[in-house]
Short mmCIF file of C-alpha atoms in Angstrom, two decimals:
data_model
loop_
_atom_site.label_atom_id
_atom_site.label_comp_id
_atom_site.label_asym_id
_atom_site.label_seq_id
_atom_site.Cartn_x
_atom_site.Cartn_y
_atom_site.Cartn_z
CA UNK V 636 -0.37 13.09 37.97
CA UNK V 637 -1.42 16.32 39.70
CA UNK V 638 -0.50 16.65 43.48
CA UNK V 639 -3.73 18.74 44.32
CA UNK V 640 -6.93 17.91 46.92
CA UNK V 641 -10.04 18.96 47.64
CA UNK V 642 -11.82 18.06 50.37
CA UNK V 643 -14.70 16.75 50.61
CA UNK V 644 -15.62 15.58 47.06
CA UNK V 645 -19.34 16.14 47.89
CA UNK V 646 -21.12 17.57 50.82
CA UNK V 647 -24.93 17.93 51.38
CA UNK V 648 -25.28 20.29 54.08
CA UNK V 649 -28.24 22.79 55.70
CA UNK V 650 -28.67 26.52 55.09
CA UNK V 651 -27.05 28.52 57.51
CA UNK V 652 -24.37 26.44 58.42
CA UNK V 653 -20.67 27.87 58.21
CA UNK V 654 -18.73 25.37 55.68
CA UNK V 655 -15.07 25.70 54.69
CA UNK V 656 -13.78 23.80 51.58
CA UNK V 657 -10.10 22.66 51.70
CA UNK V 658 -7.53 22.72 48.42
CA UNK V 659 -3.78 21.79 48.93
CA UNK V 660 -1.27 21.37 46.56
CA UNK V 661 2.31 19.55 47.11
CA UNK V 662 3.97 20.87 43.79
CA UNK V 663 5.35 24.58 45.62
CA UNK V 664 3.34 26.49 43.29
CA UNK V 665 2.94 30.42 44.11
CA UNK V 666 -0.82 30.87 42.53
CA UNK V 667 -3.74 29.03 43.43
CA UNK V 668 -7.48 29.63 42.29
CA UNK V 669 -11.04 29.05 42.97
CA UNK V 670 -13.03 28.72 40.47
CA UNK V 671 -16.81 27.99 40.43
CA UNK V 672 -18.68 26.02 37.55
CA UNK V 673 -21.91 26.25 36.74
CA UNK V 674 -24.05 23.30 35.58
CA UNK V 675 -23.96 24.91 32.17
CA UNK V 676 -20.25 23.83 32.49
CA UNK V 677 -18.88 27.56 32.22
CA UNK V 678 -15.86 28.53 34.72
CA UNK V 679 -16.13 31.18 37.11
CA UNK V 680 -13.02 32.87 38.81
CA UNK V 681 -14.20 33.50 42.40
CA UNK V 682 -10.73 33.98 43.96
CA UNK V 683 -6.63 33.82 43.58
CA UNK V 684 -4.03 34.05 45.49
CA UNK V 685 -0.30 35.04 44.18
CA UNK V 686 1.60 33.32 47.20
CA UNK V 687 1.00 33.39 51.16
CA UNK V 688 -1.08 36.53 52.82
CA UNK V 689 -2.03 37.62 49.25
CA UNK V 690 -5.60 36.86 48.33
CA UNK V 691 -7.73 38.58 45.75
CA UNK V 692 -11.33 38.55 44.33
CA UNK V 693 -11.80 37.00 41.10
CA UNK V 694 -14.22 37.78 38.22
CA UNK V 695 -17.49 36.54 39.68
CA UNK V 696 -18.70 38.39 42.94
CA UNK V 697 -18.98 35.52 45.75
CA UNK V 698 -19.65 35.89 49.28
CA UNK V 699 -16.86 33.11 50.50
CA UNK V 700 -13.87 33.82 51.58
CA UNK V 701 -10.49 32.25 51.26
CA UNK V 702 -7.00 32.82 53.26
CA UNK V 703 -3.61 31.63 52.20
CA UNK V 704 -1.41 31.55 55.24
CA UNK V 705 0.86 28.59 53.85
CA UNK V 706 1.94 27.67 50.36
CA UNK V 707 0.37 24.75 49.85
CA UNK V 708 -3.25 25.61 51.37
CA UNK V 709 -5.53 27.82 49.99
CA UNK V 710 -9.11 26.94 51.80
CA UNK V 711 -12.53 28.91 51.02
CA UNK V 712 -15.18 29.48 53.52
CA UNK V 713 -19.09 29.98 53.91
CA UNK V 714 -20.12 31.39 56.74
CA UNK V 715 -23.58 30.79 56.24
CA UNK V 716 -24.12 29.06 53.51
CA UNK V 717 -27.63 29.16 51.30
CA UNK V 718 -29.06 27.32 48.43
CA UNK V 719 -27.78 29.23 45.79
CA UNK V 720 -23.92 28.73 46.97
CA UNK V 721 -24.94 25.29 45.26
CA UNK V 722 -22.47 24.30 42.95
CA UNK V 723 -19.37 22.46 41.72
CA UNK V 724 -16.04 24.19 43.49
CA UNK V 725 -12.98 23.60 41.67
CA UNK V 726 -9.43 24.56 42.82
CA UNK V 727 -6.38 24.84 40.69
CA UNK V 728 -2.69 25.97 41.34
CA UNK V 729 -0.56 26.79 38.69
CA UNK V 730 3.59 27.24 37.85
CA UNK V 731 4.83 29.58 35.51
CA UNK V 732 7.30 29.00 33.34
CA UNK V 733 8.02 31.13 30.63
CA UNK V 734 9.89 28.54 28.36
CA UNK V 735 6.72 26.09 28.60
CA UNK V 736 3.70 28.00 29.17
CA UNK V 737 1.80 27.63 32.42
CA UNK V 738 0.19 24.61 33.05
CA UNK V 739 -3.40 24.66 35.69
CA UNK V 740 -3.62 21.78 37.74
CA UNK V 741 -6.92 21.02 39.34
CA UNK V 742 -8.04 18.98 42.41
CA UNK V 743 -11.03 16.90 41.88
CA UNK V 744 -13.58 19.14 42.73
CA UNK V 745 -16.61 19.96 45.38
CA UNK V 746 -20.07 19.02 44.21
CA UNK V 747 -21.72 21.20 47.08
CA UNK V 748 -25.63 21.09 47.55
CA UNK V 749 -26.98 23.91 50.29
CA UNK V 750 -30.48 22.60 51.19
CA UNK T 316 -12.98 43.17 27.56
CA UNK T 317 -11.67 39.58 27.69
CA UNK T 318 -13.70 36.58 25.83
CA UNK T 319 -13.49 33.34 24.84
CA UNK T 320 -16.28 31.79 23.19
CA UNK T 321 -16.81 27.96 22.25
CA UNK T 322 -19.91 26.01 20.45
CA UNK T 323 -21.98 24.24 23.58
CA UNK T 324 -22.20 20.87 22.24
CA UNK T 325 -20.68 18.42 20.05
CA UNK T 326 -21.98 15.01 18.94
CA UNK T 327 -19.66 12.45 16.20
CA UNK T 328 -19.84 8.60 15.65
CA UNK T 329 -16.92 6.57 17.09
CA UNK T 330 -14.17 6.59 14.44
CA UNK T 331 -14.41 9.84 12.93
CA UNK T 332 -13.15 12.90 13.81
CA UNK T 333 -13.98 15.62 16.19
CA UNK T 334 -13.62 19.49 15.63
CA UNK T 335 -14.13 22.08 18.38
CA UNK T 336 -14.17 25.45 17.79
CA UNK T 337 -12.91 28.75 20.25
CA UNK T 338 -12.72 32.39 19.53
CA UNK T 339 -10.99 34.73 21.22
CA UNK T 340 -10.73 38.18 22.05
CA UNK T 341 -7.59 39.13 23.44
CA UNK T 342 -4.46 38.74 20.72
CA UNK T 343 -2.07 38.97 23.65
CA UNK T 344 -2.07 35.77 25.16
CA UNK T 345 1.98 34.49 24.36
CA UNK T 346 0.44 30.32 24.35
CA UNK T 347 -2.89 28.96 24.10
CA UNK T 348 -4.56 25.78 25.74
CA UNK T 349 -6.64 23.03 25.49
CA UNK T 350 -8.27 21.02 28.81
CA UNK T 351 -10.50 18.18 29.46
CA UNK T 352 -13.06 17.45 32.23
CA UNK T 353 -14.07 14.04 32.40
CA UNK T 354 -17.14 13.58 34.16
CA UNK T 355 -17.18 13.99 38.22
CA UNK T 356 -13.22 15.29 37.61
CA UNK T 357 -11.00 18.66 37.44
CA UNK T 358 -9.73 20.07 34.35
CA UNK T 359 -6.89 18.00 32.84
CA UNK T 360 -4.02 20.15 30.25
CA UNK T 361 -4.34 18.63 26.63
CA UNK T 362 -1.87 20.20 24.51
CA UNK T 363 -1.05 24.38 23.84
CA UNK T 364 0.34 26.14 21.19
CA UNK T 365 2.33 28.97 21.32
CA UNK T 366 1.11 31.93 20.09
CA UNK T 367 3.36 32.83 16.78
CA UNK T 368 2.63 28.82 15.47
CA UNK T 369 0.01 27.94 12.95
CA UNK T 370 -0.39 24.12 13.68
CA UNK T 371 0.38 21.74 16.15
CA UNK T 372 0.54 18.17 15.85
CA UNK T 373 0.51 15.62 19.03
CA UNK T 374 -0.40 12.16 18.27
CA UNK T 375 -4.68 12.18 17.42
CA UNK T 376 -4.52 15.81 18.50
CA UNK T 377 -4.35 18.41 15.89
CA UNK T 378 -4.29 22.31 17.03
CA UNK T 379 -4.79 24.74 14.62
CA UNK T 380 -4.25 28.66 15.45
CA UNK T 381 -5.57 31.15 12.43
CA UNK T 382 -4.59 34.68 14.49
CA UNK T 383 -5.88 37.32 12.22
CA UNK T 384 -9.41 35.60 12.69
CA UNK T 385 -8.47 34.79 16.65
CA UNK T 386 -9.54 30.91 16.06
CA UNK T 387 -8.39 28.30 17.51
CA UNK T 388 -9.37 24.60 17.00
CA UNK T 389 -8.36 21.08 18.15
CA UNK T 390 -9.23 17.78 16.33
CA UNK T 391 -9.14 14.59 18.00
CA UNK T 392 -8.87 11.83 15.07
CA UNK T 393 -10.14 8.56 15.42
CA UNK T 394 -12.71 9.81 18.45
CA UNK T 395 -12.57 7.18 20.78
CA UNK T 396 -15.65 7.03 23.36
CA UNK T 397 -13.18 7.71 26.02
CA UNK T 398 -13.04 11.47 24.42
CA UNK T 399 -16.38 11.96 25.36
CA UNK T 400 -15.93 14.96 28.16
CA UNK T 401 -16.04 18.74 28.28
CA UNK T 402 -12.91 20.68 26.43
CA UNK T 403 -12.49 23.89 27.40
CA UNK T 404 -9.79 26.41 25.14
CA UNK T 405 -7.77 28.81 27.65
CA UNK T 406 -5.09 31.83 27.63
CA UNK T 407 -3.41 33.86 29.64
CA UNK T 408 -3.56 37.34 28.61
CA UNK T 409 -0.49 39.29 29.01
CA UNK T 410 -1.57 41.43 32.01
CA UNK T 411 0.84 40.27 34.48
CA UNK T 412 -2.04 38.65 36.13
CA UNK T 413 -1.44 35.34 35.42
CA UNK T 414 -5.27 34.80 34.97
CA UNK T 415 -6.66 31.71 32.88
CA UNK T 416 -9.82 32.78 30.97
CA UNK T 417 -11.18 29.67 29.79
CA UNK T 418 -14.16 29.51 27.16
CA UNK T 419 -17.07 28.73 27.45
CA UNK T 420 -16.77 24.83 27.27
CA UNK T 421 -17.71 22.46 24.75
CA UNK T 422 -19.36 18.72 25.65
CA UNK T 423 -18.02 16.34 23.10
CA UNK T 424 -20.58 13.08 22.95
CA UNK T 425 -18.76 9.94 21.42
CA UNK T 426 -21.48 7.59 19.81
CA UNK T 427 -20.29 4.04 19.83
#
């Protein structure tokens, strides 16, 4: 069972409003993720983070922005947000192990609709 | 650059079995992965197989890795409709990164 959140699971909310997503993990791991996912179901790397005060951009340009000040939060923010920041928002944290591979853990997901 | 490419959709009667497909571009990846996303969920790990293995075997899960071709494949016998979801193939190139690229996803639709 995977020990990582999201909150909220969905959230309808209007253009122009600052939103911040939460993710938190209770496993210790060092690297957390954003990724965003497109209806067409493909996954987009939007941000990372290697432990606390490091943050970095992923693949896909985004305008949010994430901070990592403690291990186990990693929350991404909108500061105005517009209708084509709708999307699904999935966070994941992972633990490397060289012996086993690295296993990603994801939270549940936010479905969130800018109108 | 870094690619990983998978068929869109996949559609098999309840009882037989499934085959999804993933190519890959980068040979360096040391294991390779298989997730799930059930509907309204995150991804879930599957199985992986490390990288110098041809086959892996784990209950109805079957991975097969053919690395001169950089394919990778995972059967599901006996699809159940509880398969039915998106699986998505993954590695980790060896870039000191520690960055997943995941394909492309495939939706698997069980027909009872």
């Amino acid at each position: 069972e995977a020990d990582i959140y999201q909150t909220p699971r969905y959230l309808v909310i209007g253009t122009g409003k600052k939103i911040t997503l939460e993710c938190s993990q209770t496993m210790g791991h060092d690297k957390m993720y954003w990724y965003q996912q497109d209806p067409g179901m493909e996954l987009h790397l939007i941000h990372y983070s290697y432990g606390v005060n490091s943050t970095e951009k992923g693949d896909l340009s985004s305008e949010s922005t994430v901070s990592r000040i403690r291990t186990e939060h990693f929350p991404l923010t909108l500061e105005s947000a517009r209708p084509s920041h709708t999307s699904q928002y999935l966070c994941a944290s992972t633990l490397t192990d060289g012996a086993m591979g690295t296993e990603a853990f994801f939270g549940q997901g936010t479905r969130l609709t800018v109108v | 650059g870094e690619d990983v490419e998978q068929s869109l959709f996949l559609s098999v009667r309840e009882g037989d079995s499934s085959v999804i497909n993933c190519t890959y571009t980068d040979s360096s990846s040391t294991y390779l992965y298989w997730y799930k996303q059930e509907p309204g969920a995150g991804l879930q790990l599957l199985t992986y197989i490390f990288s110098n293995m041809d086959m892996k075997q784990d209950q109805r899960l079957t991975v097969l890795l053919n690395k001169k071709d950089k394919h990778l494949s995972l059967r599901i016998a006996d699809t159940q409709t509880g398969d039915s979801a998106i699986y998505f193939c993954a590695e980790i190139p060896f870039s000191g990164t520690y960055k997943y690229i995941f394909g492309t996803g495939t939706r698997l639709k069980v027909l009872a």
